[in-house]
Short mmCIF file of C-alpha atoms in Angstrom, two decimals:
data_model
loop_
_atom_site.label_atom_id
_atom_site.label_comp_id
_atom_site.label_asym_id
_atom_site.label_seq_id
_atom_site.Cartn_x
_atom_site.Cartn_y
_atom_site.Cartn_z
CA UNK A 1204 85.17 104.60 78.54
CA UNK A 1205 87.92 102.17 78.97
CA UNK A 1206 88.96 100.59 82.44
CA UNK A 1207 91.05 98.06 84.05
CA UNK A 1208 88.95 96.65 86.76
CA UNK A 1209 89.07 93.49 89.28
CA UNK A 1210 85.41 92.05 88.94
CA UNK A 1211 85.71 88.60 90.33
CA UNK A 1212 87.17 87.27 93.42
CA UNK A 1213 90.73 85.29 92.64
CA UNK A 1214 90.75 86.50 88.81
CA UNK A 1215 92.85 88.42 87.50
CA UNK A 1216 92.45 92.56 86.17
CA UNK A 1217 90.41 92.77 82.92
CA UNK A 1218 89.85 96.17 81.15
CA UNK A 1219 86.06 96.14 80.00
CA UNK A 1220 84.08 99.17 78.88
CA UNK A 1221 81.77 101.12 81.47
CA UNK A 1222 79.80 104.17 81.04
CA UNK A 1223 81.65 107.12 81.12
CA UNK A 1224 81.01 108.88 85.14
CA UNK A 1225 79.38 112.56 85.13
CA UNK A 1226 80.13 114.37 88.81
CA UNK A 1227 77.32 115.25 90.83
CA UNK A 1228 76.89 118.20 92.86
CA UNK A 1229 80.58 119.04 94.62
CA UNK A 1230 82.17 116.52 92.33
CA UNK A 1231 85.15 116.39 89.97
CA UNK A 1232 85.42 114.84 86.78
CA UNK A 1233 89.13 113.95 85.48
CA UNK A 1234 90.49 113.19 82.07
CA UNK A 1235 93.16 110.57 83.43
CA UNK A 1236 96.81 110.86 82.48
CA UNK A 1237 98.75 108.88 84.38
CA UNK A 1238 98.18 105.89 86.93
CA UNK A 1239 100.22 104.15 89.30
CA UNK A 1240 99.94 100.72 90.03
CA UNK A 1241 101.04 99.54 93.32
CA UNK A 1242 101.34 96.17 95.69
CA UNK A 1243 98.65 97.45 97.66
CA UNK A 1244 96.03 96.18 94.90
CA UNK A 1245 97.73 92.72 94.51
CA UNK A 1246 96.94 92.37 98.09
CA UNK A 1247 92.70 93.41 97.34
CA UNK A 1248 93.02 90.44 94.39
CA UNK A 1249 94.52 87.95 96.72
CA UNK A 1250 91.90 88.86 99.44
CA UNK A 1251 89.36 85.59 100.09
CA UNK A 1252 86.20 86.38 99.28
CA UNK A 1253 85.42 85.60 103.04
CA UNK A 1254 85.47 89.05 104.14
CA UNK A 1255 86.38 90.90 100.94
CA UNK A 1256 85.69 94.16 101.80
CA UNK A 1257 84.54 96.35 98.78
CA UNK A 1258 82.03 95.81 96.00
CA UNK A 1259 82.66 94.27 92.72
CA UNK A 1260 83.43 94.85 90.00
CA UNK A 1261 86.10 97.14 90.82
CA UNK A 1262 87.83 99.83 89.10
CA UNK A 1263 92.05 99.59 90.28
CA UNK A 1264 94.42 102.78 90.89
CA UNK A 1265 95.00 104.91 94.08
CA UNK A 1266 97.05 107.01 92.26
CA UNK A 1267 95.84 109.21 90.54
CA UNK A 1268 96.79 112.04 87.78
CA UNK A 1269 95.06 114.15 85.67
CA UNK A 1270 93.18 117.43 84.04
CA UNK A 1271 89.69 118.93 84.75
CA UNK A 1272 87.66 117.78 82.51
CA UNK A 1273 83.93 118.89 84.05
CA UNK A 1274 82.76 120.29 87.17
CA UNK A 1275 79.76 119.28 89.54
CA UNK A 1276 77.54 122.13 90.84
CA UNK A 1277 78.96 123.89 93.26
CA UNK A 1278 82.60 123.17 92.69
CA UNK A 1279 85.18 125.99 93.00
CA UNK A 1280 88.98 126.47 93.55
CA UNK A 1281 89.73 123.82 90.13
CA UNK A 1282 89.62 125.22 86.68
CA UNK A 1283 88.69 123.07 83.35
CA UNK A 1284 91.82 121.79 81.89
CA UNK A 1285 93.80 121.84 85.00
CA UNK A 1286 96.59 119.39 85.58
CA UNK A 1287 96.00 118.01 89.13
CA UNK A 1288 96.90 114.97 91.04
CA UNK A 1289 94.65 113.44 93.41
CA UNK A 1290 95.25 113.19 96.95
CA UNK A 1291 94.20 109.61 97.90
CA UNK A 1292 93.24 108.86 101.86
CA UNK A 1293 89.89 110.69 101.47
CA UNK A 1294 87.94 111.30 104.69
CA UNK A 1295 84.70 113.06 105.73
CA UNK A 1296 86.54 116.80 106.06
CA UNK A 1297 85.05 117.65 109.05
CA UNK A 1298 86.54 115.65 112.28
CA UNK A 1299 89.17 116.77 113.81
CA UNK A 1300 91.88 114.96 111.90
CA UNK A 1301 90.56 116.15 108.40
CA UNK A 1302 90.26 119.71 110.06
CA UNK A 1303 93.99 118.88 110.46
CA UNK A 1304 94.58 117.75 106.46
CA UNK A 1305 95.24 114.35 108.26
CA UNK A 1306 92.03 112.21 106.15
CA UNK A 1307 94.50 109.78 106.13
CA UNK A 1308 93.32 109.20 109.98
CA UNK A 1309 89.74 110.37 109.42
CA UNK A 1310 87.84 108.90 112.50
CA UNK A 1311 84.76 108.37 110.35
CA UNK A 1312 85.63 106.89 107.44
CA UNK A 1313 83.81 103.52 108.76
CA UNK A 1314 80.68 105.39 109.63
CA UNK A 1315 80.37 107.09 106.60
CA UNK A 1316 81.53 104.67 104.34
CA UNK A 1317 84.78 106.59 102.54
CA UNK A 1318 86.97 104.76 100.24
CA UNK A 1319 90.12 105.94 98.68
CA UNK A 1320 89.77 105.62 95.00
CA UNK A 1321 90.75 102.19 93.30
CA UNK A 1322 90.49 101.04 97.64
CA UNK A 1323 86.58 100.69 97.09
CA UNK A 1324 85.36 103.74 95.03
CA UNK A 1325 86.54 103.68 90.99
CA UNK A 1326 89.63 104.17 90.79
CA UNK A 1327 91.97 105.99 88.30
CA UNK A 1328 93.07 103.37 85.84
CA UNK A 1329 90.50 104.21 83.71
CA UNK A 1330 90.06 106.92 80.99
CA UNK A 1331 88.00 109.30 83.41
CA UNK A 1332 88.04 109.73 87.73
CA UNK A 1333 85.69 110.69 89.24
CA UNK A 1334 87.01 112.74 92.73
CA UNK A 1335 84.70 113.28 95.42
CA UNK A 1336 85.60 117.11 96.39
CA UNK A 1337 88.56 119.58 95.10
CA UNK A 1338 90.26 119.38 98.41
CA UNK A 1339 91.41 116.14 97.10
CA UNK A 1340 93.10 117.51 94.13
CA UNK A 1341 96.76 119.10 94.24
CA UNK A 1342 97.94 121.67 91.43
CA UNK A 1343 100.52 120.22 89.72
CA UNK A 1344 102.01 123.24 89.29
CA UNK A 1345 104.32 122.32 85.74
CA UNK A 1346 105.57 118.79 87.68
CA UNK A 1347 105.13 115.64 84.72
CA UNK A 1348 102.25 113.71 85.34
CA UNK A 1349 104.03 110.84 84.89
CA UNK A 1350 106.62 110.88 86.99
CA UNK A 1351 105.33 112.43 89.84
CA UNK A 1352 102.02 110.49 89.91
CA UNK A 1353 103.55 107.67 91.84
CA UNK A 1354 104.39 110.32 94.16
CA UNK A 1355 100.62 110.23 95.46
CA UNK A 1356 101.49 107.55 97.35
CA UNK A 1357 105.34 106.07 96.70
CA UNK A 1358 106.02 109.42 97.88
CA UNK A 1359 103.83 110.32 100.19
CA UNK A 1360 103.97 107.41 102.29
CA UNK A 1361 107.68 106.89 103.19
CA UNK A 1362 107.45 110.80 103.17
CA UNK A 1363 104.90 111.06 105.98
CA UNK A 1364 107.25 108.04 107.64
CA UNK A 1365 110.15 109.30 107.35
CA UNK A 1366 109.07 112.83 108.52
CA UNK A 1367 108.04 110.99 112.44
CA UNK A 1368 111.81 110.44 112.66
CA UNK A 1369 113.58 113.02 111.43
CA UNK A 1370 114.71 114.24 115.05
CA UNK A 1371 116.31 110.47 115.68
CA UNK A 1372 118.20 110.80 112.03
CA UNK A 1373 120.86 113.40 113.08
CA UNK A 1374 124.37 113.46 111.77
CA UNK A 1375 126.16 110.28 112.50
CA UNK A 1376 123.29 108.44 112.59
CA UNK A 1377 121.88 105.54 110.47
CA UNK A 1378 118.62 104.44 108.60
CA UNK A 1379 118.17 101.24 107.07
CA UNK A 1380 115.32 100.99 104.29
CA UNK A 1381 114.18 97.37 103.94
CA UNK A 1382 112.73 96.82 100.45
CA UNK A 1383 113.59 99.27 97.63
CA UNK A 1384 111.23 98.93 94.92
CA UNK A 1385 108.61 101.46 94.54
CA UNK A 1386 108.74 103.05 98.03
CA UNK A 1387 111.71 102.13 99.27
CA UNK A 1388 113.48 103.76 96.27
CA UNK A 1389 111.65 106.89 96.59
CA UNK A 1390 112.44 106.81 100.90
CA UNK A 1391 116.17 106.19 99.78
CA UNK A 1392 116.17 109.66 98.04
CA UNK A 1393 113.71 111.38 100.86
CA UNK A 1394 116.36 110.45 103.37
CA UNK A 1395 119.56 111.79 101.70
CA UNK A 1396 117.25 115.26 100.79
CA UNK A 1397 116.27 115.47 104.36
CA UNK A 1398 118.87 114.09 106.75
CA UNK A 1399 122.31 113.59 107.13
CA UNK A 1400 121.73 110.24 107.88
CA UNK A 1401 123.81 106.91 106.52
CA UNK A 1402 121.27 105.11 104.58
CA UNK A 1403 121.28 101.37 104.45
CA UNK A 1404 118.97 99.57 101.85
CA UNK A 1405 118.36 96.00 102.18
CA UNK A 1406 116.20 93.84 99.41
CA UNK A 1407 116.18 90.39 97.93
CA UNK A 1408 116.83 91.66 94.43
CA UNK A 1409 120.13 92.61 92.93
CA UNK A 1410 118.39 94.73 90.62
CA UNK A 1411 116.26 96.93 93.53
CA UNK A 1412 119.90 97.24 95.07
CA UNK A 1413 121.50 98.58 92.26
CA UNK A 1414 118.62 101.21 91.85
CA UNK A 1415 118.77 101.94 95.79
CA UNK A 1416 122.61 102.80 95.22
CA UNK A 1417 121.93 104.60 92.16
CA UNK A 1418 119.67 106.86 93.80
CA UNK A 1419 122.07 107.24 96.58
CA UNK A 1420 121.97 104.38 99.19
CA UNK A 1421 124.92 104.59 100.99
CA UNK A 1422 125.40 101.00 101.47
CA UNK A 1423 123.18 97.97 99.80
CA UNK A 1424 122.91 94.37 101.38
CA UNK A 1425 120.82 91.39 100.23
CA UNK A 1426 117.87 91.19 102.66
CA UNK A 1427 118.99 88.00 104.20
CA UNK A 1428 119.55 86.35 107.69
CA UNK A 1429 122.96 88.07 107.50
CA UNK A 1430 121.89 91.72 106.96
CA UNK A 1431 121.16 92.57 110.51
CA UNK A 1432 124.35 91.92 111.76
CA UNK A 1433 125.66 93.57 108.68
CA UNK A 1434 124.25 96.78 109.91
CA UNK A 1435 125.49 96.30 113.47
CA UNK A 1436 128.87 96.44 112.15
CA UNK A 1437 128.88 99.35 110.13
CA UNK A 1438 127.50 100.61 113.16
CA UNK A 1439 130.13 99.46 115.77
CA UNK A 1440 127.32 97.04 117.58
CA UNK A 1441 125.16 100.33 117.71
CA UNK A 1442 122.34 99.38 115.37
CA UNK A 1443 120.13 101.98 113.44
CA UNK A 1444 118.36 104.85 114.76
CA UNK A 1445 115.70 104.43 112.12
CA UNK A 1446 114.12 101.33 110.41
CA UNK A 1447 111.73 101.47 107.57
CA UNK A 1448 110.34 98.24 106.65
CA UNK A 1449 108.27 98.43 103.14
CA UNK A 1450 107.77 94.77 102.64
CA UNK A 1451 106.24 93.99 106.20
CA UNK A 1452 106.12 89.99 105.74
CA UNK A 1453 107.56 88.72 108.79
CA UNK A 1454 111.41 87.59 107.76
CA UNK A 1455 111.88 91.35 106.97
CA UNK A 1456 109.83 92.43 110.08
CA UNK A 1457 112.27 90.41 112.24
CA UNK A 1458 115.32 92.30 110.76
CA UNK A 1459 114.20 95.21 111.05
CA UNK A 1460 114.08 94.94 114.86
CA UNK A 1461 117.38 93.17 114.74
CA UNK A 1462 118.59 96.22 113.06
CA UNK A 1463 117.37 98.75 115.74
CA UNK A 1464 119.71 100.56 118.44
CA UNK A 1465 118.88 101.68 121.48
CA UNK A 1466 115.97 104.23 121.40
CA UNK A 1467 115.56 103.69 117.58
CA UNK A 1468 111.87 104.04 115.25
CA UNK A 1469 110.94 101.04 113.73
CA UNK A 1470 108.45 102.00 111.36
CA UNK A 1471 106.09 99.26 109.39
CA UNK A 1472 105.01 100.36 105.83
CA UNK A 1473 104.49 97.02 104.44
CA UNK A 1474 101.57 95.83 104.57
CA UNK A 1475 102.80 91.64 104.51
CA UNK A 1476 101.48 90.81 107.31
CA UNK A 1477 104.61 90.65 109.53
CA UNK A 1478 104.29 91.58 113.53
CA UNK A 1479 107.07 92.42 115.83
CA UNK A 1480 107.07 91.70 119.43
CA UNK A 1481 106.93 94.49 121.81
CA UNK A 1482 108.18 94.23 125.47
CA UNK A 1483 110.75 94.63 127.79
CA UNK A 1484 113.52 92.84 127.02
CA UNK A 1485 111.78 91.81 123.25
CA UNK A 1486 113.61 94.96 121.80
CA UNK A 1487 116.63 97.34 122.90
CA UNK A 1488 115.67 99.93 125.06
CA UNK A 1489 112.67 102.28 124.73
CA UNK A 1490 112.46 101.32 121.05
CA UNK A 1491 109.45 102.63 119.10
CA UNK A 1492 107.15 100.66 116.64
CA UNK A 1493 105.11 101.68 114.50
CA UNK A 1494 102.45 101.48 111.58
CA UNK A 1495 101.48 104.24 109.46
CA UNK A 1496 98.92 104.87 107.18
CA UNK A 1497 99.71 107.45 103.69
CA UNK A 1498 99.94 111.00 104.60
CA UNK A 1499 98.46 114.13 105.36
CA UNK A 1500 96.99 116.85 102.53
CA UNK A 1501 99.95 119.01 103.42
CA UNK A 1502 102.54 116.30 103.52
CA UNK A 1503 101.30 115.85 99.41
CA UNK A 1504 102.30 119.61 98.59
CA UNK A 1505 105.40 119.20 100.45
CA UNK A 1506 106.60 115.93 98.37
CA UNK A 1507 105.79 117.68 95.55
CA UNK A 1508 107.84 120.28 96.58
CA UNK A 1509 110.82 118.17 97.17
CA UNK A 1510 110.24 117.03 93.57
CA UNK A 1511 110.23 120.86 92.01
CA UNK A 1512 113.50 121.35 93.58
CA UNK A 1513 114.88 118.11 91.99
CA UNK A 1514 115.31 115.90 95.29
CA UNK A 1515 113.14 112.62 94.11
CA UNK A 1516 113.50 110.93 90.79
CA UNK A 1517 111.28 107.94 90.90
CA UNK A 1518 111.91 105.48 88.16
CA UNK A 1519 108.75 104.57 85.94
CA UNK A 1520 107.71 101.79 83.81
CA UNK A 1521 105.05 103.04 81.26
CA UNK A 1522 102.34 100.85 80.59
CA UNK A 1523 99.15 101.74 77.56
CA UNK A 1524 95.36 101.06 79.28
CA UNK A 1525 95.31 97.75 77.33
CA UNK A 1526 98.65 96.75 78.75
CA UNK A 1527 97.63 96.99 82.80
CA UNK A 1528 97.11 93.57 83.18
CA UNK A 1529 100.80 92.83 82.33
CA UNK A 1530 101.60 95.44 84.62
CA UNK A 1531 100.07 93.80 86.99
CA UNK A 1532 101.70 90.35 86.82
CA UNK A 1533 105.15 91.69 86.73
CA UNK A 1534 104.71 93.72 89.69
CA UNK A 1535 103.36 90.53 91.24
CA UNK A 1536 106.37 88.77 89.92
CA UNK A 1537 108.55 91.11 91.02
CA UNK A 1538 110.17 92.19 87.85
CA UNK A 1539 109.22 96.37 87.83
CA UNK A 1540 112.21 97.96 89.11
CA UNK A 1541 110.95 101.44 90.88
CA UNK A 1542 106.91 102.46 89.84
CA UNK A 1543 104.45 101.14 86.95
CA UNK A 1544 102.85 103.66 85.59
CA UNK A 1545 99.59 103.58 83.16
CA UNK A 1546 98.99 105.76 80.55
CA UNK A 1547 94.84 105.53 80.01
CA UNK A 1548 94.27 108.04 77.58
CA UNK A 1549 98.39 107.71 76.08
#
């Protein structure tokens, strides 16, 4: 089979030929129909190989759509020639967490050695996936492939964000989305479907701003030394009640505590790097920061919930198997405008 796979350190995707996988006992073999491509593997290329952390070469894509196409031994509650989508953070299903549907937080993920798909086991740009256990897959239940692949984790991660401050976002209140490209577009709609919240989106691209009003940003600033105090006056001086930072470098880091009000959730998505000072006197009052990591099993079925009843339209590029590469250096050059996805077997 074909896939698109990173197989030295500091070079870029290639897609080469590997055997086609069979599952093993409690395994699930997939017939691949749409993957998303996403920042988070730019960051695995641009590792050093000084502490790279998975094994080469490596098959790309965390998320992950598809139909049955064989069964290990053992396996029940899939059928052959289901459409599915696979749930990503996989974990050992037994702690307490997984008990929980929270593998995003599994507590022995290290022990055991548990990668996510594309994040150290093959992933699902490829023609065939293989997925560890049918927990990890989600009916699709008539949803596009396409579209609501990105959704595995575009969605699921502001979603399972988002969700932590959903008491703070009450009417009259204000949430500011920094960076709107292929999470912060989907967060945009997650917070006018859930809250009565105004929502703010901030980004260095006119283009991402456009799409962020066009899905229904109240307001759109360029991400700039300027936008804090931009928000403080739409808010009176107040500040927002809820921050969502999906770059995470630290310029945007250091708005989005600018941004905050008084009690206020400033959540870190991005994964740049960026830190915020904590302290008394570093941040208004009793202001909470935090980190997240993807979502919970159950937090999946509810996204793709709010996506049956019409409430998140992500915007896709469609890319062919033998176009992933290119994929890969626009995202990196910031030229997709919402989700990339790859079509392996289109």
């Amino acid at each position: 089979m074909k896939a698109l796979q990173y197989r030295e350190i500091g070079a870029a995707p290639e897609v080469v030929e590997i055997p086609t996988p069979e599952p093993k006992p409690g395994e699930v073999l997939l017939k691949v129909t749409a993957a998303g491509v996403c920042h988070s593997d730019i960051a695995v290329m641009e590792w050093p190989a000084e502490g790279f952390p998975y094994q080469l070469p490596l098959t790309l894509g965390h998320e992950g759509a598809g139909t049955v196409a064989a069964l290990g031994d053992g396996v029940t509650g899939v059928e052959i020639g289901e459409s599915v989508a696979v749930y990503g953070p996989w974990g050992c299903g037994r702690c307490i967490k997984c008990a929980a549907g929270e593998e995003n937080y599994c507590q022995r993920v290290r022990e055991l050695d548990i990668n996510p798909p594309g994040l150290g086991s093959p992933g699902a740009i490829a023609e065939y996936l293989i997925v560890d256990d049918a927990r990890h897959l989600v009916p699709l239940g008539g949803l596009d492939p396409v579209q609501t692949v990105p959704l595995t984790d575009a969605g699921l991660t502001p979603y399972h964000a988002i969700k932590k401050s959903l008491p703070k976002l009450a009417p009259g209140s204000t949430a500011v989305v920094i960076g709107t490209g292929g999470l912060g577009h989907v967060a945009v709609q997650l917070l006018r479907a859930l809250t009565a919240a105004r929502v703010v989106a901030l980004d260095v691209s006119e283009d991402k701003l456009e799409l962020a009003r066009k899905v229904g940003a109240h307001e759109a600033f360029l991400s700039n030394g300027e936008a804090a105090g931009k928000v403080k006056d739409l808010t009176g001086g107040i500040g927002a009640q809820a921050v969502f930072d999906f770059v995470g470098v630290a310029p945007t880091v250091a708005t989005a505590g600018a941004c905050a009000s008084v009690e206020a959730d400033v959540t870190i998505v991005g994964i740049g790097g960026g830190t915020l000072p904590v302290g008394f006197g570093a941040l208004p009052f009793e202001v909470s920061v935090k980190a997240p990591y993807w979502g919970s099993r159950d937090e999946l079925i509810e996204v793709f919930d709010l996506a049956r009843g019409g409430h998140i339209d992500v915007h896709v590029e469609t890319y062919s198997l033998e176009e992933a590469p290119r994929a890969y250096e626009r995202l990196h050059a910031g030229q997709i405008n919402g989700r990339a996805v790859i079509l392996p077997n289109g």
